[in-house]
C-alpha cells in the first residue's frame, strides 16, 4: 500500500474546502483503498479559509495545514507544501473543485501500469476556463515548448501525479519564484498526459486575469530563455546592415546623378522607430537584470506564519 500526498494551494476558498476534503477522502478510502495525507497551504487568503482548514485538521489528522504570511502565489505555495510531503506519490490540484477528485484514480492507474513514467499531468476534456484563460494557456504552451524544448503535444496543467524523487529534487533547487510545471520539464523527460474531466467553477472567479497571464508569460520567457535578447541582437545587426547599404546607395546617387538625399519625414520616422527599438532593448535587458538581482538577493519564496502538521 502506497501513501499519497495531496498538496493544495488555498486562496479564498472557504466555500469549497469541505467538499474538496470529503471528495478526496472518499476517493482514497472507498475507491483506491490507499493511504493519503492532505496538505493545504493557505496562500494569504482574505476570507475564512484558514479557519475552515483548522476545522478539517481537527476533524482528521491526515489533513496538514500551513498558513503563509502573505500571498506569494500558487507555485511558491506548492513548493511550501512539497517541503512536508511524506508520500510515495504527490498529487497537486486546485482548490476550486475544477479538478474533480474522482479523476485521481485515472492518474493512479496509469502510474501503476507505467514504471517508465515519472510525472502524469492531467489534460482537460472540455476545458471550463474563460476565453482569456484559454488563450493565455495556448500561448504559454507554445512559448514553453520553444523555451524548454518540450513536446508541443504535452500540456502543462496544475493537476498532476508525481513520483516522490522528482519532488525531492525540486525542493532542493534554489530558484527564485519557481514555476512548478517548468521545473518538472527540466527535471524529467518521462512525462505524459492523461485525459480527465474538467468541471466548471462553482464559486467566485479565477485569479488569472489577462494582466496576470501576461505577466507570468513574460516572466517565463525571461527566466527560461534568451530569445528576447537574441531578437534584439538580430535587430541591431539588421539595422546596421541596412544603414550601410542605404549609405552606399545615397552616396552612389549623389556622385553619379547629383541627387541629394530627400525625405525629412522618412528620416524622422526611421529615428522614432530605432529609438523605440533602443528603448525596448533597454527594457528587455533591464528585465533580465531584475531577475539576476532577485536571484542574488535570495529572498524567500514563501514565509510560513503558522502550521499544524
Coordinates of C-alpha atoms in Angstrom, one line a residue, residues 56-284:
X56 CA -10.6 19.9 8.8
X57 CA -7.4 19.4 10.7
X58 CA -9.2 18.9 14.0
X59 CA -11.6 16.5 12.2
X60 CA -9.0 14.4 10.5
X61 CA -5.3 14.3 11.4
X62 CA -4.5 13.3 7.9
X63 CA -5.1 17.0 7.0
X64 CA -2.0 19.1 7.5
X65 CA -2.3 22.9 7.2
X66 CA 0.1 25.7 6.7
X67 CA -0.6 29.4 6.5
X68 CA 1.7 31.8 4.7
X69 CA 2.4 35.3 5.9
X70 CA 1.1 36.8 2.6
X71 CA 0.1 35.9 -0.9
X72 CA 3.2 34.5 -2.6
X73 CA 1.5 32.8 -5.5
X74 CA 0.4 29.3 -6.4
X75 CA 3.8 27.9 -7.2
X76 CA 5.6 29.0 -4.0
X77 CA 2.6 27.6 -2.1
X78 CA 3.1 24.3 -3.8
X79 CA 6.8 24.4 -3.0
X80 CA 5.9 25.1 0.6
X81 CA 3.7 22.0 0.7
X82 CA 6.3 19.9 -1.0
X83 CA 8.6 20.5 1.9
X84 CA 6.3 18.5 4.2
X85 CA 5.2 15.6 2.0
X86 CA 5.7 12.1 3.3
X87 CA 4.0 10.2 0.5
X88 CA 5.5 7.9 -2.2
X89 CA 3.5 9.9 -4.7
X90 CA 2.5 13.5 -4.7
X91 CA -0.7 14.9 -6.2
X92 CA -1.2 18.6 -6.9
X93 CA -4.6 20.0 -7.6
X94 CA -6.5 23.3 -7.3
X95 CA -8.9 24.3 -4.5
X96 CA -11.8 25.4 -6.7
X97 CA -13.2 21.9 -7.5
X98 CA -12.5 22.3 -11.2
X99 CA -10.1 19.3 -10.7
X100 CA -12.6 16.5 -9.8
X101 CA -11.0 14.3 -7.1
X102 CA -12.9 11.4 -8.8
X103 CA -10.5 11.6 -11.7
X104 CA -7.5 10.8 -9.4
X105 CA -7.9 7.0 -9.9
X106 CA -7.2 7.5 -13.7
X107 CA -3.8 9.1 -12.9
X108 CA -3.0 6.4 -10.3
X109 CA -4.0 3.6 -12.6
X110 CA -1.6 4.8 -15.4
X111 CA 1.2 5.4 -13.0
X112 CA 0.9 1.9 -11.6
X113 CA 1.0 0.5 -15.1
X114 CA 3.8 2.6 -16.4
X115 CA 7.1 2.2 -14.5
X116 CA 8.8 4.3 -17.2
X117 CA 6.8 7.4 -16.3
X118 CA 7.8 9.9 -13.6
X119 CA 5.1 12.5 -13.9
X120 CA 1.5 12.4 -15.1
X121 CA -0.2 15.7 -16.0
X122 CA -3.9 15.8 -16.4
X123 CA -5.1 17.0 -19.8
X124 CA -8.6 18.6 -19.6
X125 CA -11.5 17.4 -21.6
X126 CA -14.0 20.2 -22.2
X127 CA -11.9 22.8 -20.6
X128 CA -14.1 25.1 -18.5
X129 CA -11.9 28.2 -18.5
X130 CA -12.9 31.5 -20.0
X131 CA -11.6 32.6 -23.4
X132 CA -8.8 34.8 -21.9
X133 CA -7.5 31.9 -19.8
X134 CA -7.7 29.5 -22.8
X135 CA -5.8 32.0 -25.0
X136 CA -3.2 32.5 -22.3
X137 CA -2.8 28.8 -21.8
X138 CA -2.3 28.3 -25.6
X139 CA 0.4 31.0 -25.8
X140 CA 2.1 29.7 -22.7
X141 CA 2.1 26.1 -24.0
X142 CA 3.6 27.3 -27.3
X143 CA 6.2 29.5 -25.6
X144 CA 7.4 26.9 -23.1
X145 CA 7.6 24.3 -25.9
X146 CA 10.1 26.5 -27.6
X147 CA 12.0 27.6 -24.5
X148 CA 12.2 24.3 -22.7
X149 CA 12.2 22.1 -25.8
X150 CA 9.3 20.1 -24.6
X151 CA 6.9 18.2 -26.9
X152 CA 4.2 20.5 -28.4
X153 CA 1.6 18.0 -27.6
X154 CA 2.5 17.8 -23.8
X155 CA 0.0 20.0 -22.0
X156 CA 1.1 21.6 -18.7
X157 CA -1.7 21.9 -16.1
X158 CA -1.8 22.1 -12.3
X159 CA -3.5 18.7 -11.8
X160 CA -0.6 16.3 -11.6
X161 CA 0.7 13.0 -10.1
X162 CA 4.4 13.0 -9.4
X163 CA 6.9 10.4 -8.1
X164 CA 8.5 11.4 -4.8
X165 CA 12.1 11.6 -6.0
X166 CA 11.1 14.3 -8.5
X167 CA 9.5 16.4 -5.8
X168 CA 12.6 15.9 -3.6
X169 CA 14.8 17.2 -6.5
X170 CA 12.6 20.3 -7.0
X171 CA 12.6 21.1 -3.2
X172 CA 16.5 21.2 -3.4
X173 CA 16.5 23.7 -6.3
X174 CA 17.4 27.2 -5.2
X175 CA 15.2 29.1 -7.7
X176 CA 13.5 32.4 -7.2
X177 CA 9.8 32.3 -7.9
X178 CA 9.7 28.8 -9.3
X179 CA 7.3 27.6 -11.9
X180 CA 6.5 24.0 -11.0
X181 CA 5.5 22.9 -14.5
X182 CA 8.7 24.3 -16.0
X183 CA 10.8 22.6 -13.2
X184 CA 9.1 19.3 -13.9
X185 CA 10.0 19.5 -17.6
X186 CA 13.6 20.5 -16.7
X187 CA 13.9 17.6 -14.2
X188 CA 12.5 14.7 -16.3
X189 CA 11.6 13.8 -19.8
X190 CA 9.4 10.9 -18.7
X191 CA 6.2 13.0 -18.5
X192 CA 2.9 12.1 -20.1
X193 CA -0.7 13.5 -20.3
X194 CA -3.8 11.6 -19.2
X195 CA -7.2 13.0 -20.2
X196 CA -9.5 13.9 -17.3
X197 CA -12.8 15.7 -17.0
X198 CA -12.7 19.4 -16.1
X199 CA -15.6 20.9 -14.0
X200 CA -16.9 24.4 -14.1
X201 CA -16.1 26.8 -11.3
X202 CA -18.8 26.8 -8.6
X203 CA -17.8 29.9 -6.7
X204 CA -16.0 33.1 -7.4
X205 CA -13.8 33.7 -10.4
X206 CA -10.3 32.8 -11.5
X207 CA -7.5 34.9 -10.1
X208 CA -5.7 34.6 -13.5
X209 CA -6.7 37.8 -15.3
X210 CA -5.2 38.9 -18.6
X211 CA -2.7 41.1 -16.8
X212 CA -1.6 38.2 -14.6
X213 CA -1.3 35.8 -17.5
X214 CA 0.7 38.3 -19.5
X215 CA 3.0 38.9 -16.5
X216 CA 3.5 35.2 -15.9
X217 CA 4.3 34.7 -19.6
X218 CA 6.9 37.5 -19.7
X219 CA 8.4 36.0 -16.5
X220 CA 8.6 32.5 -18.0
X221 CA 10.2 33.8 -21.2
X222 CA 12.8 36.0 -19.5
X223 CA 13.8 33.4 -16.9
X224 CA 13.9 30.3 -19.2
X225 CA 15.1 31.7 -22.5
X226 CA 17.5 34.2 -24.1
X227 CA 15.1 34.6 -27.0
X228 CA 14.3 38.3 -26.4
X229 CA 18.0 39.1 -26.2
X230 CA 18.6 37.2 -29.4
X231 CA 15.8 39.1 -31.2
X232 CA 17.3 42.5 -30.0
X233 CA 20.8 41.3 -31.2
X234 CA 19.4 40.4 -34.6
X235 CA 17.5 43.7 -34.9
X236 CA 20.8 45.5 -34.2
X237 CA 22.7 43.6 -36.8
X238 CA 19.9 44.0 -39.4
X239 CA 19.6 47.8 -38.8
X240 CA 23.4 48.2 -39.1
X241 CA 23.5 46.3 -42.4
X242 CA 20.5 48.4 -43.7
X243 CA 22.2 51.6 -42.7
X244 CA 25.4 50.7 -44.5
X245 CA 23.5 49.7 -47.7
X246 CA 21.5 52.9 -47.6
X247 CA 24.6 55.0 -47.1
X248 CA 26.3 53.4 -50.1
X249 CA 23.1 53.8 -52.2
X250 CA 22.8 57.5 -51.4
X251 CA 26.5 58.2 -52.0
X252 CA 26.2 56.5 -55.4
X253 CA 23.1 58.6 -56.3
X254 CA 24.9 61.8 -55.2
X255 CA 28.1 61.3 -57.1
X256 CA 26.7 59.6 -60.3
X257 CA 23.4 61.5 -60.7
X258 CA 24.0 64.5 -58.4
X259 CA 20.8 63.7 -56.5
X260 CA 20.9 64.7 -52.8
X261 CA 19.0 62.8 -50.0
X262 CA 15.4 63.8 -49.7
X263 CA 12.6 63.0 -47.3
X264 CA 12.8 64.5 -43.8
X265 CA 9.5 62.7 -42.9
X266 CA 11.0 59.4 -43.7
X267 CA 14.1 60.3 -41.6
X268 CA 12.1 61.3 -38.6
X269 CA 10.0 58.1 -38.8
X270 CA 13.2 56.0 -39.0
X271 CA 14.6 57.8 -36.0
X272 CA 11.4 57.3 -34.0
X273 CA 11.4 53.6 -34.9
X274 CA 15.0 53.0 -34.0
X275 CA 14.7 55.0 -30.8
X276 CA 11.7 52.7 -29.9
X277 CA 13.8 49.6 -30.6
X278 CA 16.6 51.0 -28.4
X279 CA 14.2 51.7 -25.5
X280 CA 12.7 48.3 -25.9
X281 CA 16.1 46.7 -25.9
X282 CA 17.0 48.6 -22.7
X283 CA 13.7 47.4 -21.1
X284 CA 14.4 43.7 -22.0

